[in-house]
């Protein structure tokens, strides 16, 4: 509930002479669950920061530390507990392209799961920066979708841009959760 | 589309040195379909004004003028064209309490329909003022619901307060439409 | 999550010759959070049953038992933990007509709260039956609203019908919760 | 309204002895705007068929015929008239990767627009079959998102599978419209 407090603005209604007995006590409670652009941008930044944090945990505490943090991040930022998540990570291959379960997402980020032998851990690649550059933000009211680039900077300073779509919904506690995530390398035209 | 223009804010993304080729052209289109408190309050005021306008049309042009205007108001402010509207007007009685169809709403406001013999036309009662006093406004994102009093002032200056719930949704053109409307006289405890 | 299990139907996609390597493994996970008519009717029945149960608890265990059960019912069936609830009970009077807080709802159902001195406890009136008779059910997808009569039978067999609007949303756990509740005695035309 | 008719089921409420005066006339109108799985699958098939139809129009009537049909298809199947569409087509390149406007989508499908010089017309490539194979369908109630493969068969019989995310919403007329569309070639791991 705490997270809803900022959205709850109690305003004293205008006192209007002649309506005294009622209006003098009138108070309108306004609760607004609509997703704001600012919340969306914060959620994107938090995703980027979490990716870097998992990498840092790996550098200092190895795979177990990275995995433990990744579990927290997934549980806080994705909507697996609300059902499936429609997740197409950047680098997955058939027949495990889509990671609709929490386990599949965890393996993608930190690897080390024999069920997903091709996963080496996207968060463990030594990224030094992560920056979302939105082409469009569409707020439907109860959900918000972004489409654009996310730019990952590697240890060598090289930037990899991916095309990324995220859809967020607000959970009962007022927190944005990713329910759709489609990421893909940029298309390169053959010459 | 015109009505969406205010909600469409194209902002030039920050130019970040080093990201020049992409970011220099980067532009984020933000489209926000969430309902705002201001839109809700405007829709309530418009409802009140329309009620007074229908009364004025009746005074100057008789029942045909009132009816013609009421049709326009209903088509613009309610969601009958999107399906049914859940409408429980203040003064209807069994077995025609609920007015889920456009005809039923029209008859309630201006009377003159043999199918609804008990209707005398709520908008034709000579109201001189109409004021919403909200107890609560709940914006779910893609819908907004208000609950509170609406105070109607009669020709004799007497104020009648009713308890009213309205739910609004935004149509494809960005206009708020009433899809739920429950109105009732205040309960008076027996002594 | 358990409550979502019925909504999660994993269906094996048709095996199509020629698409073997992919389609042979293809499996579509379908998660459907839309509210169904059946869920709405169940929630209404549960509300009625809870009202009778609170009355029975009162008969056998007095006010404390009624109050304890009412707290459970409110926490399970209303959405107070998601923000406010827009609740206009049948018999409340100014200036406490609207019960947007949990305390206000609890007092209405079982009384015994000095903050709400006019409340005698609607659930303690000895109702022997409670039956919803819907005029209309409107399912928007992520919310559902009903409008109609609810018929309460008293100890003396007399039936009191009220006009009632309920709006339900599905919480993260898949349970319907009341977020709007407007109830009013039937209008009786003066003769 | 016509398109909503299938969704409007008026059912005669059970006649219950003892409640005769009311219940005998009781009729519940049920309007359900939730998106169904069947509607989603139909919309996907319609997209595939439209792609093939544009190709056929091109074969018989040249670019003008293809363009004319593509305009109709876009206006009927996408949500550009409701605001922007978040569209990342399979084969677009920087700085025109994202096609948030109708013109950008049209050029992608049929080319011939000097503003988008890299577009050769995806629908004009001679596809002979198009088949969606969903990994997951997520129905939120008022929107539905699919993620999976779409398999395009070329003139030479070769199949190209792309990873595709579509989000659909229902417009006021009850028709599904694409508001998010992210398509990408499969990732191929370097050896």
XYZ file of C-alpha atoms in Angstrom:
764
model
C 0.000 0.000 0.000
C 2.841 2.355 0.724
C 3.571 2.634 -2.954
C 0.054 3.929 -3.549
C 0.358 6.730 -1.052
C 1.878 9.180 -3.563
C -1.080 8.536 -5.860
C -3.618 9.320 -3.174
C -4.321 12.993 -2.980
C -7.036 14.075 -0.656
C -8.216 17.548 -1.546
C -10.635 19.627 0.365
C -13.520 20.534 -1.887
C -14.318 24.187 -2.321
C -16.471 25.601 0.398
C -19.474 27.075 -1.268
C -21.729 29.352 0.665
C -25.268 28.087 0.713
C -24.120 24.456 0.531
C -22.536 24.693 3.921
C -23.789 21.676 5.826
C -22.582 19.219 3.203
C -19.836 20.974 1.301
C -18.109 22.299 4.379
C -17.187 18.724 5.216
C -16.769 17.597 1.631
C -13.479 16.002 0.821
C -12.709 14.198 -2.387
C -10.444 11.188 -2.259
C -8.692 10.734 -5.579
C -7.003 7.419 -6.291
C -5.239 7.136 -9.620
C -3.889 3.772 -10.744
C -3.008 4.952 -14.249
C 0.592 4.325 -15.239
C 2.611 7.477 -15.795
C 5.435 8.076 -18.252
C 7.722 8.751 -15.323
C 6.970 5.349 -13.786
C 7.731 3.705 -17.122
C 11.071 5.465 -17.515
C 12.004 4.538 -13.939
C 11.168 0.889 -14.550
C 13.363 0.851 -17.651
C 16.262 2.421 -15.787
C 15.809 -0.065 -12.959
C 15.992 -2.949 -15.455
C 19.270 -1.615 -16.841
C 20.715 -1.052 -13.390
C 19.699 -4.547 -12.278
C 21.496 -6.031 -15.288
C 24.695 -4.213 -14.348
C 24.237 -5.188 -10.702
C 23.955 -8.876 -11.570
C 27.191 -8.547 -13.537
C 28.866 -6.895 -10.576
C 27.597 -9.612 -8.233
C 29.107 -12.164 -10.599
C 32.460 -10.376 -10.618
C 32.618 -10.259 -6.836
C 30.679 -13.359 -5.733
C 30.670 -15.683 -8.722
C 27.718 -17.490 -10.260
C 25.897 -18.181 -6.959
C 25.841 -14.487 -6.078
C 24.734 -13.547 -9.594
C 22.004 -16.164 -9.510
C 20.714 -15.085 -6.103
C 20.453 -11.479 -7.216
C 18.885 -12.425 -10.563
C 16.151 -14.319 -8.741
C 15.329 -11.227 -6.708
C 15.350 -9.041 -9.787
C 13.067 -11.343 -11.760
C 10.645 -11.672 -8.859
C 10.511 -7.898 -8.427
C 10.479 -6.724 -12.041
C 8.687 -9.397 -14.071
C 5.163 -10.734 -13.764
C 5.820 -14.479 -13.582
C 3.785 -14.715 -10.383
C 0.784 -13.237 -12.258
C 0.893 -16.018 -14.880
C 3.341 -16.410 -17.752
C 5.563 -13.690 -19.158
C 5.877 -13.381 -22.928
C 9.683 -13.147 -23.055
C 11.767 -13.458 -26.227
C 15.327 -12.661 -25.112
C 17.891 -11.346 -27.560
C 20.127 -14.381 -27.915
C 17.992 -17.495 -27.448
C 17.709 -20.181 -30.135
C 15.243 -22.904 -31.130
C 13.634 -24.788 -29.584
C 14.062 -22.669 -26.456
C 13.544 -19.246 -28.006
C 10.684 -18.185 -25.725
C 11.069 -18.030 -21.975
C 7.555 -17.975 -20.615
C 8.611 -19.410 -17.240
C 10.683 -17.938 -14.412
C 13.282 -20.711 -14.751
C 13.781 -19.928 -18.414
C 14.302 -16.254 -17.673
C 16.705 -16.965 -14.834
C 18.798 -19.262 -17.002
C 18.947 -16.654 -19.756
C 20.317 -13.996 -17.426
C 22.837 -16.092 -15.462
C 23.163 -19.467 -17.197
C 24.167 -22.538 -15.226
C 20.975 -24.504 -15.846
C 21.397 -27.866 -17.578
C 17.845 -27.597 -18.919
C 18.982 -24.681 -21.069
C 22.399 -25.817 -22.315
C 22.866 -22.952 -24.784
C 22.550 -20.233 -22.121
C 25.796 -18.627 -21.011
C 24.239 -15.779 -18.992
C 23.444 -12.508 -20.711
C 24.042 -10.519 -17.504
C 27.470 -12.051 -17.064
C 28.955 -10.610 -20.259
C 30.645 -7.735 -18.466
C 28.351 -4.911 -19.545
C 29.522 -1.515 -18.267
C 26.518 0.543 -19.320
C 22.894 0.028 -20.350
C 20.756 2.793 -21.771
C 17.166 2.712 -23.078
C 16.397 5.037 -26.006
C 12.661 4.926 -26.618
C 11.140 5.366 -30.036
C 7.628 5.371 -28.579
C 5.843 5.038 -25.276
C 2.193 4.025 -25.408
C 0.217 4.279 -22.175
C -3.126 2.528 -22.482
C -4.049 3.475 -18.922
C -3.722 0.163 -17.143
C -0.712 -0.944 -19.163
C 2.209 0.797 -20.853
C 4.315 -0.386 -23.748
C 7.651 0.957 -24.903
C 9.489 0.271 -28.137
C 12.983 1.401 -28.962
C 16.648 0.660 -28.645
C 18.527 -0.452 -25.593
C 22.242 0.245 -25.889
C 24.606 -2.086 -24.029
C 28.244 -1.072 -23.632
C 30.726 -3.926 -23.316
C 34.017 -4.154 -21.448
C 35.819 -3.100 -24.623
C 33.644 -0.010 -24.943
C 31.812 -1.402 -27.939
C 28.093 -0.605 -27.996
C 25.523 -3.202 -28.995
C 22.069 -1.817 -29.734
C 19.066 -4.115 -29.599
C 15.457 -3.504 -30.597
C 13.293 -3.929 -27.548
C 9.610 -3.951 -26.683
C 8.484 -3.988 -23.076
C 4.963 -4.037 -21.737
C 4.381 -3.130 -18.118
C 1.315 -3.528 -15.928
C 0.809 -2.275 -12.394
C 0.387 -4.980 -9.791
C -1.959 -4.737 -6.793
C 0.825 -3.110 -4.769
C 1.251 -0.392 -7.391
C 4.539 -1.694 -8.797
C 5.212 -1.947 -12.533
C 5.903 -5.472 -13.771
C 7.084 -6.621 -17.200
C 4.539 -8.934 -18.821
C 5.857 -8.783 -22.394
C 9.534 -8.495 -23.399
C 10.693 -8.974 -26.990
C 14.333 -8.235 -27.696
C 16.202 -8.727 -30.966
C 19.493 -7.841 -32.601
C 19.258 -5.199 -35.283
C 18.593 -6.465 -38.779
C 21.577 -6.105 -41.068
C 20.760 -6.035 -44.755
C 22.822 -8.397 -46.865
C 24.856 -6.637 -49.520
C -7.779 12.081 -33.848
C -7.952 15.745 -33.019
C -9.020 14.991 -29.479
C -5.868 12.932 -28.982
C -3.562 15.739 -30.012
C -3.267 17.177 -26.494
C -2.231 13.753 -25.245
C 0.481 13.355 -27.865
C 3.663 15.005 -26.751
C 6.663 14.455 -28.943
C 9.801 15.183 -26.988
C 13.259 15.352 -28.373
C 15.419 12.832 -26.542
C 18.526 14.111 -24.866
C 21.462 14.365 -27.185
C 24.209 12.326 -25.670
C 27.693 12.720 -27.004
C 29.052 9.419 -28.218
C 25.595 8.226 -29.261
C 25.383 10.834 -31.913
C 24.323 8.975 -35.042
C 21.290 7.462 -33.391
C 20.441 9.724 -30.512
C 20.808 12.909 -32.482
C 17.766 11.863 -34.430
C 16.077 10.180 -31.530
C 12.607 11.350 -30.806
C 10.231 9.644 -28.438
C 6.569 9.692 -29.293
C 4.498 9.476 -26.129
C 0.834 8.622 -26.451
C -1.128 8.519 -23.235
C -4.696 7.221 -23.246
C -5.031 7.192 -19.459
C -8.006 9.133 -18.151
C -7.096 12.176 -16.083
C -8.929 13.652 -13.110
C -9.377 16.835 -15.087
C -11.113 14.973 -17.919
C -13.433 13.353 -15.379
C -14.382 16.655 -13.754
C -15.008 18.184 -17.168
C -17.270 15.311 -18.154
C -19.280 15.741 -14.952
C -19.676 19.465 -15.525
C -20.697 18.815 -19.118
C -23.393 16.401 -17.907
C -24.790 19.042 -15.543
C -24.692 21.736 -18.209
C -26.414 19.467 -20.719
C -29.224 18.823 -18.234
C -29.777 22.563 -17.822
C -29.558 23.067 -21.587
C -32.253 20.489 -22.237
C -34.458 22.306 -19.732
C -33.783 25.592 -21.494
C -34.558 24.026 -24.873
C -37.854 22.841 -23.426
C -38.694 26.287 -22.121
C -38.052 27.922 -25.472
C -38.891 25.179 -27.990
C -41.133 22.746 -26.171
C -40.842 18.987 -26.002
C -39.584 18.495 -29.587
C -36.643 20.838 -28.992
C -35.856 19.214 -25.652
C -36.015 15.770 -27.207
C -33.769 16.711 -30.134
C -31.143 18.105 -27.806
C -31.412 15.149 -25.414
C -30.715 12.773 -28.276
C -27.538 14.667 -29.110
C -26.475 14.718 -25.473
C -27.061 11.007 -24.976
C -25.207 10.127 -28.173
C -22.252 12.281 -27.157
C -22.010 11.541 -23.438
C -23.195 7.949 -22.948
C -21.838 4.726 -24.382
C -25.013 3.214 -25.832
C -23.303 2.787 -29.203
C -20.599 0.670 -27.502
C -23.203 -1.786 -26.145
C -25.563 -1.285 -23.236
C -25.259 1.326 -20.514
C -25.926 0.287 -16.917
C -28.231 3.193 -16.031
C -30.373 3.357 -12.890
C -31.903 6.857 -12.958
C -33.015 8.550 -9.769
C -36.775 8.399 -10.202
C -37.630 5.272 -12.176
C -39.900 2.555 -10.825
C -40.495 -1.156 -11.395
C -40.567 -2.823 -13.797
C -38.722 -0.129 -15.762
C -36.118 0.795 -13.155
C -33.081 0.136 -15.336
C -32.548 1.930 -18.619
C -29.983 -0.117 -20.472
C -31.131 1.151 -23.868
C -30.878 4.574 -25.506
C -34.673 4.807 -25.777
C -35.048 4.220 -22.070
C -32.542 6.945 -21.247
C -34.132 9.402 -23.658
C -37.560 8.830 -22.180
C -36.225 9.352 -18.670
C -34.732 12.731 -19.532
C -37.561 14.180 -21.655
C -40.581 11.886 -21.290
C -43.158 11.694 -24.054
C -42.645 7.998 -24.816
C -45.745 5.802 -24.427
C -43.475 2.804 -23.768
C -42.436 4.450 -20.509
C -45.723 5.875 -19.201
C -44.347 6.858 -15.787
C -41.636 9.151 -17.205
C -42.341 12.858 -17.029
C -38.871 14.031 -18.058
C -36.237 14.620 -15.406
C -34.577 17.365 -17.463
C -37.866 19.231 -17.821
C -38.337 19.921 -14.113
C -36.956 23.441 -14.346
C -33.587 22.908 -12.703
C -31.616 26.130 -12.362
C -28.316 24.664 -11.168
C -26.558 21.312 -11.088
C -23.369 20.702 -9.143
C -21.342 17.520 -8.650
C -19.651 17.131 -5.240
C -17.429 14.069 -5.409
C -16.717 11.887 -2.402
C -14.192 9.835 -4.355
C -12.686 9.600 -7.819
C -11.109 6.286 -8.758
C -9.056 6.190 -11.945
C -8.250 2.616 -12.930
C -6.301 3.786 -15.959
C -8.640 2.898 -18.788
C -11.777 3.759 -16.825
C -12.684 6.231 -14.108
C -15.452 6.031 -11.547
C -16.813 8.794 -9.389
C -19.092 8.560 -6.379
C -20.648 11.457 -4.573
C -23.522 13.868 -4.469
C -25.030 15.816 -7.325
C -26.974 18.828 -6.104
C -29.889 19.984 -8.241
C -31.413 23.389 -7.562
C -35.059 23.755 -8.481
C -37.044 26.792 -9.668
C -37.989 27.528 -6.081
C -34.349 27.501 -5.005
C -34.724 24.238 -3.137
C -31.757 21.902 -3.448
C -32.185 18.167 -3.995
C -29.073 16.105 -3.411
C -28.814 12.657 -4.957
C -26.181 9.947 -4.477
C -24.561 9.259 -7.818
C -22.031 6.855 -9.257
C -20.681 7.380 -12.768
C -18.198 5.255 -14.620
C -16.501 6.699 -17.683
C -14.413 5.048 -20.375
C -12.513 6.721 -23.197
C -13.765 5.887 -26.660
C -11.518 5.436 -29.709
C -11.762 9.151 -30.422
C -10.505 9.987 -26.931
C -13.867 11.139 -25.560
C -15.152 10.087 -22.147
C -18.435 8.190 -22.236
C -20.666 7.120 -19.342
C -21.029 3.335 -19.212
C -22.408 3.036 -15.663
C -24.755 5.532 -13.983
C -26.501 4.766 -10.697
C -28.441 7.585 -9.103
C -30.601 7.466 -5.993
C -32.375 9.759 -3.581
C -30.744 10.040 -0.181
C -31.868 7.521 2.380
C -33.945 9.050 5.127
C -34.034 7.077 8.348
C -37.481 6.491 9.746
C -37.999 7.910 13.218
C -1.238 -18.757 -8.369
C -3.423 -21.749 -7.619
C -6.478 -19.778 -8.574
C -5.002 -19.146 -12.017
C -4.441 -22.795 -12.746
C -7.934 -23.288 -14.191
C -7.275 -20.412 -16.569
C -4.054 -21.880 -17.826
C -4.678 -24.345 -20.565
C -1.669 -25.753 -22.268
C -2.689 -27.172 -25.597
C -0.515 -29.158 -27.876
C -0.437 -27.421 -31.245
C -1.448 -29.431 -34.235
C 1.366 -31.480 -35.652
C 1.658 -30.474 -39.228
C 3.701 -32.564 -41.568
C 6.434 -30.557 -43.187
C 6.837 -28.323 -40.126
C 8.060 -31.151 -38.061
C 11.201 -29.900 -36.362
C 9.460 -26.885 -34.852
C 5.800 -27.744 -34.732
C 6.327 -31.184 -33.312
C 7.451 -29.511 -30.135
C 5.131 -26.565 -30.394
C 2.946 -25.985 -27.407
C 0.891 -22.877 -26.870
C 0.443 -21.596 -23.361
C -2.801 -19.682 -23.069
C -3.333 -17.478 -20.043
C -6.649 -15.696 -19.853
C -7.225 -13.066 -17.168
C -10.535 -11.865 -18.599
C -13.413 -11.963 -16.139
C -16.144 -14.431 -17.013
C -19.871 -14.160 -16.398
C -19.658 -17.261 -14.260
C -17.023 -15.681 -12.013
C -19.244 -12.626 -11.608
C -22.310 -14.663 -10.657
C -20.238 -16.646 -8.157
C -18.912 -13.469 -6.557
C -22.455 -12.134 -6.179
C -23.647 -15.360 -4.587
C -20.644 -15.337 -2.271
C -21.523 -11.800 -1.160
C -25.079 -12.867 -0.321
C -23.910 -15.966 1.505
C -21.365 -13.955 3.506
C -24.108 -11.557 4.602
C -26.202 -14.455 5.899
C -23.128 -16.013 7.531
C -22.348 -12.815 9.427
C -25.936 -12.792 10.679
C -25.606 -16.407 11.798
C -22.309 -15.651 13.557
C -24.091 -12.848 15.377
C -26.903 -15.135 16.450
C -24.515 -17.726 17.827
C -21.484 -15.679 18.941
C -22.730 -12.142 19.376
C -21.214 -8.953 18.026
C -17.577 -10.028 18.443
C -18.125 -13.125 16.309
C -20.037 -11.139 13.701
C -17.332 -8.516 13.600
C -14.512 -11.048 13.252
C -16.247 -12.718 10.331
C -17.137 -9.400 8.707
C -13.477 -8.399 8.751
C -12.553 -11.581 6.902
C -15.333 -11.090 4.389
C -14.396 -7.492 3.676
C -10.722 -8.363 3.290
C -11.542 -11.177 0.904
C -14.322 -9.649 -1.167
C -13.630 -5.903 -1.366
C -10.627 -4.046 -2.740
C -9.768 -1.800 0.196
C -6.168 -3.051 0.130
C -5.899 -1.868 -3.501
C -6.842 1.706 -2.557
C -10.280 3.035 -1.698
C -13.588 1.376 -2.485
C -16.423 3.506 -3.816
C -19.126 2.191 -1.465
C -22.552 3.790 -0.994
C -24.438 1.378 1.277
C -28.214 1.237 1.243
C -28.976 2.826 4.599
C -26.246 5.364 5.375
C -26.992 9.032 5.960
C -25.144 12.349 5.719
C -22.414 13.160 6.430
C -21.290 9.531 6.446
C -23.063 8.358 3.321
C -19.976 7.069 1.544
C -17.778 4.387 3.035
C -14.513 4.607 1.130
C -12.512 3.061 3.975
C -12.469 -0.452 5.419
C -13.542 0.841 8.843
C -16.576 2.518 7.342
C -17.594 -0.668 5.570
C -17.091 -2.795 8.662
C -19.205 -0.470 10.784
C -21.997 -0.534 8.197
C -22.195 -4.314 8.234
C -21.898 -4.959 11.982
C -22.199 -1.620 13.776
C -20.566 -1.118 17.159
C -18.218 1.662 16.071
C -18.604 4.974 17.919
C -17.202 6.796 14.898
C -20.338 5.827 12.990
C -23.088 6.313 15.588
C -25.987 5.809 13.143
C -24.855 2.300 12.108
C -26.794 -0.568 13.625
C -25.304 -3.319 11.458
C -26.977 -4.217 8.183
C -25.851 -7.843 8.440
C -27.383 -8.192 11.880
C -30.973 -7.581 10.814
C -31.807 -11.271 10.690
C -31.919 -11.783 6.943
C -32.920 -15.302 5.976
C -32.278 -15.085 2.244
C -30.389 -12.891 -0.208
C -30.782 -13.186 -3.972
C -29.223 -11.119 -6.773
C -31.415 -10.574 -9.852
C -29.303 -8.883 -12.500
C -30.716 -6.481 -15.030
C -27.396 -6.278 -16.872
C -23.869 -7.622 -16.659
C -21.183 -5.667 -18.490
C -17.787 -7.302 -18.814
C -15.191 -4.815 -20.028
C -12.486 -7.468 -20.001
C -10.463 -6.457 -16.989
C -13.475 -5.373 -14.963
C -17.109 -6.401 -14.750
C -20.085 -4.396 -13.603
C -23.514 -5.644 -12.655
C -26.695 -3.673 -12.134
C -29.941 -5.045 -10.840
C -31.954 -5.918 -7.782
C -30.824 -7.736 -4.697
C -33.737 -9.211 -2.769
C -33.320 -9.587 0.990
C -35.813 -11.719 2.906
C -36.335 -10.772 6.523
C -37.219 -12.881 9.553
C -40.888 -12.140 8.951
C -40.624 -13.355 5.359
C -40.966 -9.868 3.956
C -38.788 -9.171 0.944
C -36.911 -5.891 0.551
C -35.538 -5.260 -2.928
C -32.696 -2.786 -3.391
C -31.144 -1.399 -6.564
C -27.501 -2.384 -6.635
C -24.456 -1.736 -8.793
C -21.269 -3.707 -8.230
C -18.010 -3.401 -10.087
C -15.474 -6.197 -9.762
C -11.833 -6.352 -10.775
C -9.513 -9.358 -10.675
C -6.624 -9.047 -8.272
C -3.124 -10.421 -8.943
C -4.149 -13.736 -7.419
C -7.069 -14.057 -9.824
C -9.786 -13.289 -7.269
C -12.668 -10.910 -7.989
C -12.827 -7.906 -5.678
C -15.546 -5.269 -5.348
C -14.197 -1.795 -6.125
C -17.535 -0.005 -6.625
C -20.751 -0.737 -4.715
C -23.771 1.538 -4.912
C -26.927 0.336 -3.208
C -30.214 2.184 -2.792
C -33.785 1.586 -1.747
C -36.286 1.575 -4.589
C -37.776 4.932 -5.461
C -41.402 5.220 -4.521
C -43.349 7.835 -6.417
C -45.366 10.184 -4.245
C -49.076 10.042 -4.911
C -23.213 -1.959 -33.222
C -23.608 -4.872 -35.611
C -20.239 -6.264 -34.703
C -21.231 -6.361 -31.047
C -24.402 -8.308 -31.679
C -22.709 -11.702 -31.336
C -21.395 -10.599 -27.965
C -24.801 -9.560 -26.692
C -26.708 -12.470 -25.285
C -29.977 -11.708 -23.671
C -31.006 -14.537 -21.429
C -34.268 -14.917 -19.695
C -33.663 -15.178 -15.974
C -35.063 -18.177 -14.204
C -38.642 -17.751 -13.131
C -38.717 -18.279 -9.447
C -42.011 -18.846 -7.761
C -42.681 -16.325 -5.061
C -40.719 -13.634 -6.875
C -43.208 -13.572 -9.646
C -44.009 -9.904 -10.178
C -40.394 -8.954 -10.657
C -38.652 -12.116 -11.727
C -41.273 -13.083 -14.229
C -40.188 -10.117 -16.284
C -36.546 -10.305 -15.326
C -34.134 -10.465 -18.179
C -30.404 -10.118 -17.841
C -28.542 -8.416 -20.639
C -24.964 -9.664 -20.760
C -22.444 -7.682 -22.765
C -18.956 -9.088 -22.870
C -16.159 -7.028 -24.415
C -13.384 -9.375 -23.261
C -11.152 -10.612 -26.060
C -11.377 -14.349 -26.682
C -8.650 -16.717 -27.819
C -10.696 -17.471 -30.893
C -10.814 -13.794 -31.855
C -7.042 -13.588 -31.465
C -6.392 -16.615 -33.660
C -8.754 -15.238 -36.303
C -6.965 -11.897 -36.306
C -3.619 -13.629 -36.788
C -4.946 -15.687 -39.680
C -6.444 -12.586 -41.227
C -3.056 -10.849 -41.046
C -1.402 -13.756 -42.850
C -4.124 -13.909 -45.482
C -3.907 -10.170 -46.064
C -0.168 -10.443 -46.640
C -0.728 -13.101 -49.292
C -3.558 -11.076 -50.815
C -1.362 -8.007 -51.180
C 1.204 -10.183 -52.948
C -1.487 -11.512 -55.263
C -2.732 -7.991 -55.965
C 0.821 -7.059 -56.884
C 1.150 -10.006 -59.237
C -2.053 -9.145 -61.048
C -2.288 -5.358 -60.738
C 1.206 -4.156 -60.012
C 2.346 -1.776 -57.291
C -0.738 0.481 -57.415
C -3.057 -2.442 -56.768
C -0.829 -3.752 -53.978
C -0.660 -0.324 -52.404
C -4.412 0.213 -52.556
C -5.064 -3.103 -50.854
C -2.325 -2.537 -48.262
C -3.940 0.750 -47.276
C -7.231 -1.034 -46.668
C -5.531 -3.770 -44.692
C -3.599 -1.356 -42.494
C -6.694 0.738 -41.822
C -8.681 -2.344 -40.883
C -6.124 -4.335 -38.900
C -3.840 -1.813 -37.185
C -4.643 0.919 -34.690
C -3.005 3.920 -36.354
C -6.273 5.860 -36.129
C -6.251 5.345 -32.339
C -2.812 6.979 -31.996
C 0.554 5.490 -32.887
C 1.312 1.821 -33.405
C 4.481 0.399 -31.888
C 5.686 -1.432 -35.011
C 9.181 -2.907 -35.447
C 9.021 -4.779 -38.758
C 11.365 -7.682 -39.474
C 13.639 -6.089 -42.047
C 13.879 -2.370 -41.296
C 17.205 -0.654 -40.564
C 18.403 2.461 -38.747
C 17.383 5.182 -38.573
C 13.965 4.031 -39.800
C 13.670 0.868 -37.723
C 10.386 1.771 -36.031
C 7.247 2.499 -38.015
C 4.968 4.296 -35.612
C 3.047 6.012 -38.427
C 0.687 4.633 -41.078
C 2.955 5.860 -43.869
C 5.891 3.975 -42.419
C 3.883 0.772 -42.203
C 2.531 1.148 -45.730
C 6.000 1.675 -47.153
C 7.279 -1.401 -45.325
C 4.612 -3.634 -46.834
C 4.615 -2.350 -50.422
C 7.630 -0.042 -50.829
C 7.549 2.721 -53.414
C 7.892 5.600 -50.947
C 10.925 7.850 -51.454
C 10.837 8.758 -47.762
C 11.789 5.165 -46.953
C 14.414 4.375 -49.620
C 15.457 1.031 -48.122
C 11.942 -0.465 -48.299
C 11.342 -2.923 -51.127
C 7.954 -4.164 -49.939
C 7.767 -7.149 -47.602
C 4.409 -8.229 -49.015
C 5.764 -8.237 -52.553
C 8.327 -10.976 -52.000
C 6.123 -13.691 -53.443
C 5.133 -15.455 -50.250
C 2.987 -18.532 -50.897
C 2.077 -19.345 -47.297
C 2.035 -17.654 -43.899
C 1.394 -19.533 -40.678
C 1.399 -18.311 -37.063
C 2.678 -20.809 -34.462
C 2.070 -19.306 -31.037
C 4.312 -19.978 -28.075
C 1.970 -18.103 -25.741
C -1.270 -16.161 -25.809
C -1.891 -13.789 -22.927
C -5.354 -12.303 -22.627
C -5.412 -9.465 -20.130
C -9.121 -8.908 -20.650
C -9.140 -5.708 -22.649
C -6.013 -6.574 -24.619
C -4.393 -9.759 -25.868
C -0.763 -10.405 -26.681
C 0.697 -13.285 -28.633
C 4.318 -14.346 -28.926
C 5.643 -17.022 -31.208
C 6.849 -17.828 -34.677
C 5.307 -16.837 -37.955
C 6.439 -19.083 -40.794
C 6.583 -17.545 -44.265
C 6.956 -19.844 -47.267
C 8.680 -18.338 -50.306
C 8.214 -19.011 -54.004
C 11.018 -21.568 -53.831
C 9.317 -23.407 -50.989
C 11.880 -22.254 -48.464
C 10.424 -21.383 -45.045
C 11.569 -18.329 -43.114
C 10.515 -18.276 -39.457
C 10.436 -14.985 -37.596
C 9.871 -14.264 -33.917
C 6.779 -12.139 -33.560
C 4.900 -10.350 -30.815
C 1.486 -8.865 -31.508
C -0.737 -6.977 -29.112
C -4.386 -6.534 -30.011
C -7.046 -4.312 -28.498
C -10.744 -4.216 -29.298
C -11.953 -0.978 -30.847
C -15.338 0.606 -30.128
C -16.864 -1.399 -32.971
C -15.653 -4.659 -31.419
C -12.868 -5.281 -33.951
C -9.377 -6.379 -32.906
C -6.615 -3.958 -33.894
C -2.855 -4.401 -33.678
C -1.297 -1.762 -31.402
C 2.098 -3.427 -30.878
C 3.987 -5.500 -33.472
C 7.606 -6.540 -32.974
C 9.052 -8.901 -35.540
C 12.633 -10.159 -35.800
C 14.691 -12.739 -37.628
C 15.774 -15.667 -35.495
C 19.067 -15.239 -33.706
C 21.793 -17.428 -35.111
C 24.631 -18.148 -32.736
C 28.071 -17.568 -34.194
C 30.221 -20.690 -34.274
